[in-house]
């Protein structure tokens, strides 16, 4: 059972990004964001290698909205402040309510890289995870060859815990190792 703060979740707003769950009607915006970013996201995500169309993206946003309503996952679009353009995707995933542990994931749309939008997104999400949801630990998991993702984790103050062998897939379906970076609530409070 999710805490009430997560059931009531609507959006997080930063200086330049607005994070909110996808909803019915977002399919076109999501399709455009994914379609224009394929060359950069296909190496890393199985879902990016599936077929894409506006209709498929519309089904996907409805499926993600259901996962949120069914308290299974908080996938979020990264929008510009007037909610016209999807800048990328993020979210809090793999909640473990006994350990109070969850994971932040992210991707940014082609043309919006290198501007700090992901760093801003991670900070908004960790403030929510630690400050509102009372998490003990937040993880960022990445394959060791994903240098850009590692740079985001390190810039946001996440520490390297270790690498687990062959427990994830690359975008092309090959097995890959996964490095885990994490921040504890004590480290967040000391920021
Ligand atoms: C991984 C990924 C999300 C990183 O995106 P990114 O654009 O590098 O991250 P940010 O938006 O936070 O930008 C950070 C960079 O912007 C710079 N920057 C520019 N303006 C900034 C600002 N106002 N505030 C903060 N940083 C700023 C930072 O210095 C940093 O530069 P650096 O890359 O030289 O260190 C992106 O490469 C991506 O989408 N990759 C494909 C999908 C993927 O791999 N996802 C992760 C799976 S684990």
Coordinates of N, CA and C and ligand atoms in Angstrom, one line a residue:
X1 N 0.8 -1.2 0.0 CA 0.0 0.0 0.0 C 0.9 1.3 0.0
X2 N 0.6 2.1 -0.9 CA 1.4 3.4 -1.0 C 1.0 4.3 0.1
X3 N 2.0 5.2 0.5 CA 1.6 6.2 1.5 C 0.7 7.3 0.8
X4 N -0.1 8.0 1.6 CA -1.1 8.9 1.0 C -0.4 10.0 0.1
X5 N 0.8 10.4 0.5 CA 1.5 11.4 -0.2 C 1.8 11.0 -1.7
X6 N 2.0 9.7 -1.9 CA 2.2 9.1 -3.2 C 0.9 8.9 -4.0
X7 N -0.1 8.5 -3.2 CA -1.5 8.3 -3.9 C -1.9 9.7 -4.4
X8 N -1.6 10.8 -3.6 CA -2.1 12.1 -3.9 C -1.1 12.8 -4.9
X9 N -0.1 12.2 -5.3 CA 1.0 12.8 -6.1 C 0.4 13.4 -7.4
X10 N 0.7 14.7 -7.7 CA 0.2 15.3 -8.9 C 1.4 15.7 -9.8
X11 N 2.3 16.5 -9.2 CA 3.5 17.0 -10.0 C 4.5 17.5 -9.1
X12 N 5.8 17.6 -9.7 CA 6.8 18.4 -9.0 C 7.3 19.4 -10.0
X13 N 7.5 20.6 -9.5 CA 7.9 21.8 -10.3 C 9.2 22.3 -9.9
X14 N 10.2 22.4 -10.8 CA 11.5 23.0 -10.5 C 11.6 24.3 -11.2
X15 N 12.9 24.8 -11.3 CA 13.1 26.1 -12.0 C 12.8 26.0 -13.5
X16 N 13.1 24.8 -14.1 CA 13.0 24.7 -15.5 C 12.2 23.4 -16.0
X17 N 11.9 22.5 -15.1 CA 11.2 21.3 -15.5 C 10.0 21.1 -14.6
X18 N 9.0 20.4 -15.2 CA 7.8 20.0 -14.5 C 7.7 18.5 -14.7
X19 N 7.6 17.7 -13.6 CA 7.5 16.3 -13.6 C 6.1 15.8 -13.2
X20 N 5.5 15.1 -14.1 CA 4.1 14.6 -13.8 C 3.9 13.2 -14.5
X21 N 3.0 12.4 -13.9 CA 2.7 11.1 -14.5 C 2.0 11.4 -15.9
X22 N 2.2 10.4 -16.8 CA 1.6 10.5 -18.1 C 0.1 10.3 -17.9
X23 N -0.7 10.9 -18.8 CA -2.1 10.6 -18.8 C -2.7 10.5 -20.2
X24 N -3.9 10.1 -20.2 CA -4.6 9.9 -21.5 C -4.4 11.2 -22.4
X25 N -4.0 11.1 -23.6 CA -3.8 12.2 -24.5 C -2.4 12.6 -24.6
X26 N -1.5 12.1 -23.8 CA -0.1 12.4 -23.9 C 0.7 11.6 -25.0
X27 N 0.0 10.7 -25.7 CA 0.6 9.8 -26.6 C 1.4 10.5 -27.7
X28 N 0.8 11.5 -28.3 CA 1.5 12.2 -29.4 C 2.8 12.9 -28.9
X29 N 2.7 13.6 -27.8 CA 3.9 14.2 -27.2 C 5.0 13.2 -26.9
X30 N 4.6 12.1 -26.3 CA 5.6 11.0 -26.0 C 6.2 10.4 -27.2
X31 N 5.3 10.2 -28.2 CA 5.8 9.6 -29.5 C 6.9 10.5 -30.1
X32 N 6.6 11.8 -30.1 CA 7.5 12.8 -30.7 C 8.9 12.8 -30.0
X33 N 8.7 12.8 -28.6 CA 10.0 12.8 -27.8 C 10.8 11.5 -28.0
X34 N 10.2 10.4 -28.1 CA 10.9 9.1 -28.2 C 11.5 9.0 -29.7
X35 N 10.6 9.4 -30.6 CA 11.0 9.2 -32.0 C 12.2 10.1 -32.4
X36 N 12.3 11.3 -31.8 CA 13.4 12.2 -32.1 C 14.6 11.8 -31.3
X37 N 14.5 10.8 -30.4 CA 15.7 10.5 -29.5 C 16.2 9.1 -29.7
X38 N 15.7 8.4 -30.7 CA 15.9 7.0 -30.9 C 17.4 6.6 -30.9
X39 N 18.2 7.4 -31.7 CA 19.6 7.0 -31.8 C 20.3 7.0 -30.5
X40 N 19.8 7.8 -29.6 CA 20.5 7.9 -28.3 C 20.0 7.0 -27.2
X41 N 18.7 6.6 -27.3 CA 18.1 5.8 -26.2 C 18.1 4.3 -26.6
X42 N 18.1 4.0 -27.9 CA 18.1 2.5 -28.2 C 19.2 1.7 -27.6
X43 N 20.5 2.3 -27.5 CA 21.5 1.4 -26.9 C 21.2 0.9 -25.5
X44 N 20.3 1.7 -24.8 CA 20.2 1.5 -23.3 C 18.9 0.8 -22.9
X45 N 17.9 1.0 -23.7 CA 16.5 0.5 -23.2 C 15.9 -0.5 -24.2
X46 N 15.4 -1.6 -23.7 CA 14.7 -2.6 -24.5 C 13.5 -1.9 -25.1
X47 N 12.8 -1.1 -24.3 CA 11.5 -0.5 -24.7 C 11.7 0.4 -25.9
X48 N 12.9 1.0 -26.0 CA 13.2 2.0 -27.1 C 13.4 1.2 -28.4
X49 N 13.6 -0.1 -28.3 CA 13.8 -0.9 -29.6 C 12.5 -1.5 -30.1
X50 N 11.5 -1.3 -29.4 CA 10.2 -1.9 -29.8 C 9.6 -1.0 -30.9
X51 N 8.5 -1.4 -31.5 CA 7.9 -0.6 -32.6 C 7.3 0.7 -32.0
X52 N 7.3 1.8 -32.8 CA 6.8 3.1 -32.3 C 5.8 3.7 -33.2
X53 N 4.7 4.2 -32.6 CA 3.7 5.0 -33.4 C 3.0 5.8 -32.4
X54 N 2.2 6.8 -32.9 CA 1.4 7.6 -31.9 C 0.4 6.7 -31.2
X55 N -0.2 5.7 -31.9 CA -1.1 4.8 -31.2 C -0.5 4.0 -30.1
X56 N 0.7 3.5 -30.4 CA 1.4 2.7 -29.4 C 1.8 3.5 -28.2
X57 N 2.3 4.8 -28.5 CA 2.6 5.6 -27.4 C 1.4 6.0 -26.5
X58 N 0.2 6.1 -27.2 CA -1.0 6.4 -26.5 C -1.4 5.2 -25.6
X59 N -1.2 4.0 -26.1 CA -1.5 2.8 -25.2 C -0.5 2.8 -24.1
X60 N 0.8 3.2 -24.4 CA 1.8 3.2 -23.3 C 1.5 4.2 -22.2
X61 N 1.1 5.4 -22.6 CA 0.8 6.4 -21.5 C -0.4 5.9 -20.7
X62 N -1.4 5.2 -21.3 CA -2.5 4.7 -20.5 C -2.1 3.6 -19.6
X63 N -1.2 2.7 -20.1 CA -0.7 1.6 -19.3 C 0.1 2.2 -18.1
X64 N 0.9 3.2 -18.3 CA 1.7 3.8 -17.3 C 0.8 4.5 -16.3
X65 N -0.2 5.2 -16.8 CA -1.2 5.8 -15.9 C -1.9 4.8 -15.0
X66 N -2.2 3.6 -15.5 CA -2.8 2.5 -14.7 C -1.8 2.0 -13.7
X67 N -0.5 1.9 -14.1 CA 0.5 1.4 -13.1 C 0.5 2.4 -11.9
X68 N 0.4 3.7 -12.2 CA 0.4 4.7 -11.1 C -0.8 4.5 -10.3
X69 N -2.0 4.4 -10.9 CA -3.2 4.3 -10.1 C -3.3 3.0 -9.3
X70 N -2.6 2.0 -9.9 CA -2.6 0.7 -9.2 C -1.4 0.6 -8.2
X71 N -0.7 1.7 -8.0 CA 0.3 1.8 -6.9 C 1.5 0.9 -7.2
X72 N 1.9 0.8 -8.5 CA 3.0 -0.1 -8.8 C 4.3 0.6 -9.2
X73 N 4.1 1.8 -9.8 CA 5.3 2.5 -10.3 C 4.9 4.0 -10.5
X74 N 5.9 4.8 -10.4 CA 5.7 6.3 -10.7 C 6.6 6.7 -11.8
X75 N 6.1 6.4 -13.0 CA 6.8 6.9 -14.2 C 6.4 8.3 -14.5
X76 N 7.3 9.2 -14.8 CA 7.0 10.6 -15.0 C 7.5 11.2 -16.3
X77 N 6.8 12.0 -17.0 CA 7.3 12.8 -18.1 C 8.1 14.0 -17.5
X78 N 9.2 14.3 -18.1 CA 9.9 15.6 -17.8 C 9.4 16.6 -18.9
X79 N 8.6 17.6 -18.4 CA 8.0 18.6 -19.3 C 8.7 19.9 -19.1
X80 N 8.6 20.8 -20.1 CA 9.0 22.2 -19.9 C 7.8 22.8 -19.0
X81 N 8.1 24.0 -18.5 CA 7.2 24.5 -17.5 C 5.8 24.8 -18.0
X82 N 5.6 25.0 -19.3 CA 4.2 25.2 -19.8 C 3.6 24.0 -20.3
X83 N 4.3 22.8 -20.1 CA 3.7 21.5 -20.4 C 3.4 21.3 -21.9
X84 N 4.2 22.0 -22.7 CA 4.0 21.9 -24.2 C 4.9 20.8 -24.7
X85 N 6.1 20.6 -24.2 CA 7.1 19.7 -24.8 C 7.6 18.7 -23.7
X86 N 7.6 17.4 -24.1 CA 8.3 16.4 -23.2 C 9.8 16.5 -23.5
X87 N 10.5 16.8 -22.4 CA 12.0 16.9 -22.5 C 12.6 15.6 -22.3
X88 N 11.9 14.6 -21.7 CA 12.5 13.3 -21.4 C 11.6 12.6 -20.5
X89 N 12.1 11.5 -19.9 CA 11.3 10.7 -19.0 C 12.1 10.4 -17.7
X90 N 11.4 10.1 -16.6 CA 12.1 9.8 -15.4 C 11.1 9.1 -14.5
X91 N 11.3 9.1 -13.2 CA 10.4 8.4 -12.3 C 11.1 7.8 -11.1
X92 N 10.2 7.3 -10.2 CA 10.7 6.5 -9.1 C 10.2 5.1 -9.3
X93 N 11.1 4.2 -9.2 CA 10.7 2.8 -9.6 C 11.2 1.8 -8.5
X94 N 10.7 0.6 -8.6 CA 11.1 -0.5 -7.7 C 11.0 -0.1 -6.2
X95 N 9.8 0.4 -5.8 CA 9.7 0.7 -4.4 C 9.8 -0.5 -3.5
X96 N 10.6 -0.4 -2.5 CA 10.6 -1.5 -1.4 C 10.2 -0.8 -0.1
X97 N 9.0 -1.0 0.3 CA 8.5 -0.2 1.4 C 9.0 -0.7 2.8
X98 N 9.5 -1.9 2.8 CA 10.1 -2.4 4.1 C 11.5 -1.7 4.3
X99 N 12.2 -1.8 3.2 CA 13.6 -1.2 3.3 C 13.5 0.3 3.1
X100 N 12.4 0.8 2.6 CA 12.3 2.2 2.2 C 13.4 2.6 1.2
X101 N 13.3 1.9 0.1 CA 14.3 1.9 -1.0 C 13.6 2.1 -2.3
X102 N 14.1 3.0 -3.1 CA 13.6 3.0 -4.5 C 14.7 3.5 -5.4
X103 N 14.3 3.6 -6.7 CA 15.3 3.9 -7.7 C 14.8 5.0 -8.6
X104 N 15.8 5.9 -9.0 CA 15.4 6.9 -10.0 C 16.0 6.5 -11.4
X105 N 15.1 6.6 -12.4 CA 15.5 6.4 -13.7 C 15.4 7.7 -14.6
X106 N 16.0 7.7 -15.7 CA 15.9 9.0 -16.5 C 16.4 8.7 -18.0
X107 N 15.8 9.6 -18.9 CA 16.4 9.7 -20.2 C 16.0 11.1 -20.6
X108 N 16.8 11.7 -21.5 CA 16.5 13.1 -21.9 C 16.5 13.1 -23.5
X109 N 15.6 14.0 -23.9 CA 15.3 14.0 -25.4 C 16.5 14.6 -26.1
X110 N 16.7 14.1 -27.3 CA 17.8 14.7 -28.2 C 17.5 16.2 -28.4
X111 N 18.6 17.0 -28.2 CA 18.5 18.4 -28.3 C 18.4 19.1 -26.9
X112 N 18.2 18.3 -25.9 CA 18.0 18.9 -24.6 C 19.1 18.3 -23.6
X113 N 20.1 17.6 -24.2 CA 21.2 17.0 -23.4 C 22.1 18.1 -22.9
X114 N 22.8 17.9 -21.9 CA 23.9 18.8 -21.5 C 23.5 20.1 -21.0
X115 N 22.2 20.2 -20.5 CA 21.7 21.5 -20.0 C 21.3 21.5 -18.5
X116 N 21.5 20.3 -17.9 CA 21.3 20.2 -16.5 C 19.8 19.8 -16.2
X117 N 19.0 19.5 -17.2 CA 17.6 19.1 -16.9 C 17.5 17.8 -16.1
X118 N 18.4 16.9 -16.3 CA 18.4 15.6 -15.6 C 18.8 15.8 -14.2
X119 N 19.9 16.6 -14.0 CA 20.3 16.9 -12.6 C 19.2 17.5 -11.8
X120 N 18.5 18.5 -12.5 CA 17.4 19.1 -11.8 C 16.3 18.1 -11.4
X121 N 16.0 17.2 -12.4 CA 15.0 16.2 -12.2 C 15.4 15.3 -11.0
X122 N 16.6 14.8 -11.0 CA 17.1 13.9 -9.9 C 16.9 14.6 -8.5
X123 N 17.3 15.9 -8.5 CA 17.2 16.6 -7.2 C 15.7 16.8 -6.7
X124 N 14.8 17.1 -7.7 CA 13.4 17.2 -7.3 C 12.9 15.8 -6.8
X125 N 13.3 14.7 -7.5 CA 12.8 13.4 -7.1 C 13.4 12.9 -5.8
X126 N 14.6 13.2 -5.6 CA 15.2 12.7 -4.3 C 14.7 13.6 -3.1
X127 N 14.4 14.9 -3.3 CA 13.8 15.6 -2.3 C 12.4 15.1 -1.9
X128 N 11.7 14.7 -2.9 CA 10.4 14.1 -2.7 C 10.5 12.7 -2.0
X129 N 11.5 11.9 -2.5 CA 11.6 10.5 -2.0 C 12.1 10.5 -0.5
X130 N 13.1 11.4 -0.2 CA 13.5 11.4 1.2 C 12.6 12.3 2.1
X131 N 12.3 13.5 1.5 CA 11.6 14.5 2.4 C 10.2 14.2 2.6
X132 N 9.5 13.6 1.6 CA 8.1 13.4 1.7 C 7.8 11.9 1.9
X133 N 8.4 11.0 1.2 CA 8.1 9.6 1.3 C 8.9 8.9 2.4
X134 N 9.9 9.6 2.9 CA 10.6 9.0 4.0 C 11.5 7.8 3.6
X135 N 12.0 7.9 2.4 CA 12.9 6.8 2.0 C 14.2 6.8 2.8
X136 N 14.8 5.6 3.0 CA 16.1 5.4 3.6 C 17.2 5.6 2.5
X137 N 17.0 5.0 1.4 CA 18.0 5.0 0.3 C 17.4 5.1 -1.0
X138 N 18.0 5.9 -1.9 CA 17.6 6.0 -3.3 C 18.8 5.6 -4.2
X139 N 18.5 4.7 -5.1 CA 19.5 4.2 -6.0 C 19.4 4.8 -7.4
X140 N 20.6 4.8 -8.1 CA 20.6 5.0 -9.5 C 21.4 3.8 -10.1
X141 N 20.8 3.1 -11.0 CA 21.4 1.9 -11.5 C 21.8 2.1 -13.0
X142 N 23.0 1.8 -13.4 CA 23.4 2.0 -14.8 C 24.4 1.0 -15.2
X143 N 24.4 0.7 -16.5 CA 25.5 -0.2 -17.0 C 26.8 0.6 -17.1
X144 N 27.9 -0.1 -16.7 CA 29.2 0.6 -16.6 C 29.6 1.4 -17.8
X145 N 29.2 1.0 -19.0 CA 29.6 1.8 -20.2 C 28.8 3.1 -20.3
X146 N 27.8 3.3 -19.5 CA 26.9 4.5 -19.7 C 27.5 5.7 -18.9
X147 N 28.6 6.2 -19.6 CA 29.4 7.3 -18.9 C 28.5 8.5 -18.6
X148 N 27.6 8.9 -19.5 CA 26.8 10.1 -19.2 C 25.9 9.9 -18.0
X149 N 25.4 8.7 -17.9 CA 24.5 8.5 -16.8 C 25.3 8.5 -15.5
X150 N 26.5 7.9 -15.5 CA 27.3 7.9 -14.3 C 27.7 9.3 -13.9
X151 N 27.9 10.1 -14.9 CA 28.3 11.5 -14.6 C 27.1 12.2 -13.8
X152 N 25.9 11.9 -14.3 CA 24.7 12.5 -13.6 C 24.7 12.0 -12.1
X153 N 24.8 10.7 -12.0 CA 24.8 10.1 -10.6 C 25.8 10.8 -9.7
X154 N 27.1 10.9 -10.2 CA 28.1 11.4 -9.4 C 27.9 12.9 -9.1
X155 N 27.5 13.6 -10.1 CA 27.3 15.1 -9.9 C 26.2 15.3 -8.9
X156 N 25.2 14.4 -8.8 CA 24.1 14.5 -7.8 C 24.5 14.0 -6.5
X157 N 25.8 13.5 -6.3 CA 26.3 13.0 -5.0 C 26.0 11.6 -4.7
X158 N 25.6 10.8 -5.7 CA 25.4 9.4 -5.4 C 26.7 8.6 -5.4
X159 N 26.8 7.7 -4.5 CA 28.1 7.0 -4.3 C 28.0 5.6 -4.9
X160 N 29.2 5.2 -5.4 CA 29.2 3.8 -6.1 C 29.2 2.7 -5.0
X161 N 28.2 1.8 -5.1 CA 28.1 0.7 -4.2 C 28.8 -0.5 -4.7
X162 N 28.7 -0.7 -6.0 CA 29.3 -2.0 -6.6 C 28.6 -2.3 -7.9
X163 N 29.1 -3.4 -8.5 CA 28.6 -3.8 -9.8 C 28.1 -5.2 -9.7
X164 N 26.9 -5.5 -10.1 CA 26.3 -6.8 -10.1 C 26.4 -7.3 -11.6
X165 N 26.9 -8.6 -11.7 CA 27.2 -9.1 -13.0 C 25.9 -9.6 -13.7
X166 N 25.7 -9.2 -14.9 CA 24.7 -9.8 -15.8 C 23.3 -9.9 -15.3
X167 N 22.8 -8.7 -14.8 CA 21.4 -8.8 -14.3 C 20.5 -7.8 -15.0
X168 N 21.0 -7.3 -16.1 CA 20.1 -6.4 -16.9 C 20.3 -6.7 -18.4
X169 N 19.5 -6.0 -19.2 CA 19.6 -6.1 -20.7 C 20.1 -4.8 -21.2
X170 N 20.9 -4.9 -22.2 CA 21.2 -3.7 -23.1 C 19.9 -3.5 -24.0
X171 N 19.9 -2.4 -24.7 CA 18.7 -2.2 -25.6 C 18.6 -3.3 -26.6
X172 N 19.7 -3.9 -27.0 CA 19.6 -4.9 -28.1 C 19.4 -6.3 -27.5
X173 N 19.1 -6.4 -26.2 CA 18.8 -7.7 -25.6 C 20.0 -8.5 -25.0
X174 N 21.2 -7.9 -25.3 CA 22.3 -8.6 -24.7 C 22.4 -8.4 -23.2
X175 N 22.8 -9.5 -22.4 CA 23.0 -9.3 -21.0 C 24.1 -8.3 -20.6
X176 N 23.9 -7.6 -19.5 CA 24.9 -6.6 -19.1 C 25.0 -6.5 -17.6
X177 N 26.1 -6.1 -17.2 CA 26.3 -5.8 -15.7 C 25.6 -4.5 -15.4
X178 N 25.4 -4.3 -14.1 CA 24.7 -3.1 -13.6 C 25.4 -2.6 -12.4
X179 N 25.9 -1.3 -12.5 CA 26.5 -0.6 -11.4 C 25.4 0.1 -10.6
X180 N 25.6 0.0 -9.3 CA 24.6 0.6 -8.4 C 25.2 1.8 -7.7
X181 N 24.6 3.0 -7.8 CA 25.0 4.2 -7.1 C 23.9 4.5 -6.1
X182 N 24.2 5.0 -5.0 CA 23.1 5.3 -4.0 C 23.4 6.5 -3.2
X183 N 22.3 7.0 -2.6 CA 22.4 8.1 -1.6 C 21.5 7.7 -0.5
X184 N 22.0 7.9 0.8 CA 21.2 7.5 2.0 C 20.6 8.8 2.5
X185 N 19.6 8.6 3.3 CA 18.9 9.8 3.9 C 19.8 10.7 4.7
X186 N 20.8 10.0 5.4 CA 21.8 10.8 6.1 C 22.6 11.7 5.2
X187 N 23.0 11.2 4.1 CA 23.8 12.0 3.1 C 22.9 13.1 2.5
X188 N 21.6 12.8 2.3 CA 20.7 13.8 1.7 C 20.5 14.9 2.8
X189 N 20.4 14.5 4.0 CA 20.2 15.6 5.1 C 21.4 16.4 5.3
X190 N 22.6 15.9 5.0 CA 23.8 16.6 5.2 C 24.2 17.5 4.0
X191 N 23.3 17.5 3.0 CA 23.7 18.2 1.8 C 23.9 19.7 2.0
Ligands
LIG1 C1 22.1 9.8 -19.3 C2 21.5 11.1 -19.7 C3 20.0 11.2 -19.2 C4 22.3 12.3 -19.2 O1 21.8 13.5 -19.7 P1 22.6 14.9 -19.5 O2 21.9 15.8 -20.5 O3 24.0 14.6 -19.6 O4 22.2 15.3 -18.0 P2 21.8 16.8 -17.6 O5 20.6 17.2 -18.3 O6 21.7 16.8 -16.1 O7 23.1 17.6 -18.0 C5 24.3 17.5 -17.3 C6 25.3 18.4 -18.1 O8 24.8 19.7 -18.3 C7 25.7 20.7 -17.8 N1 24.8 21.8 -17.5 C8 24.6 22.8 -18.4 N2 23.8 23.7 -17.8 C9 23.5 23.3 -16.5 C10 22.7 23.8 -15.5 N3 22.0 24.9 -15.6 N4 22.6 23.1 -14.3 C11 23.3 21.9 -14.2 N5 24.1 21.4 -15.2 C12 24.2 22.1 -16.4 C13 26.4 20.0 -16.7 O9 27.6 20.6 -16.5 C14 26.6 18.6 -17.2 O10 27.6 18.6 -18.2 P3 28.6 17.3 -18.3 O11 27.8 16.3 -19.1 O12 29.7 17.9 -19.2 O13 29.0 16.9 -17.0 C15 21.4 11.2 -21.3 O14 22.7 11.1 -21.8 C16 20.5 10.2 -21.9 O15 19.3 10.4 -22.1 N6 21.1 9.1 -22.3 C17 20.3 8.0 -23.0 C18 19.4 7.3 -22.0 C19 20.1 6.8 -20.8 O16 21.2 6.3 -20.9 N7 19.5 6.9 -19.6 C20 20.1 6.4 -18.4 C21 20.0 5.0 -18.2 S1 20.7 4.4 -16.7

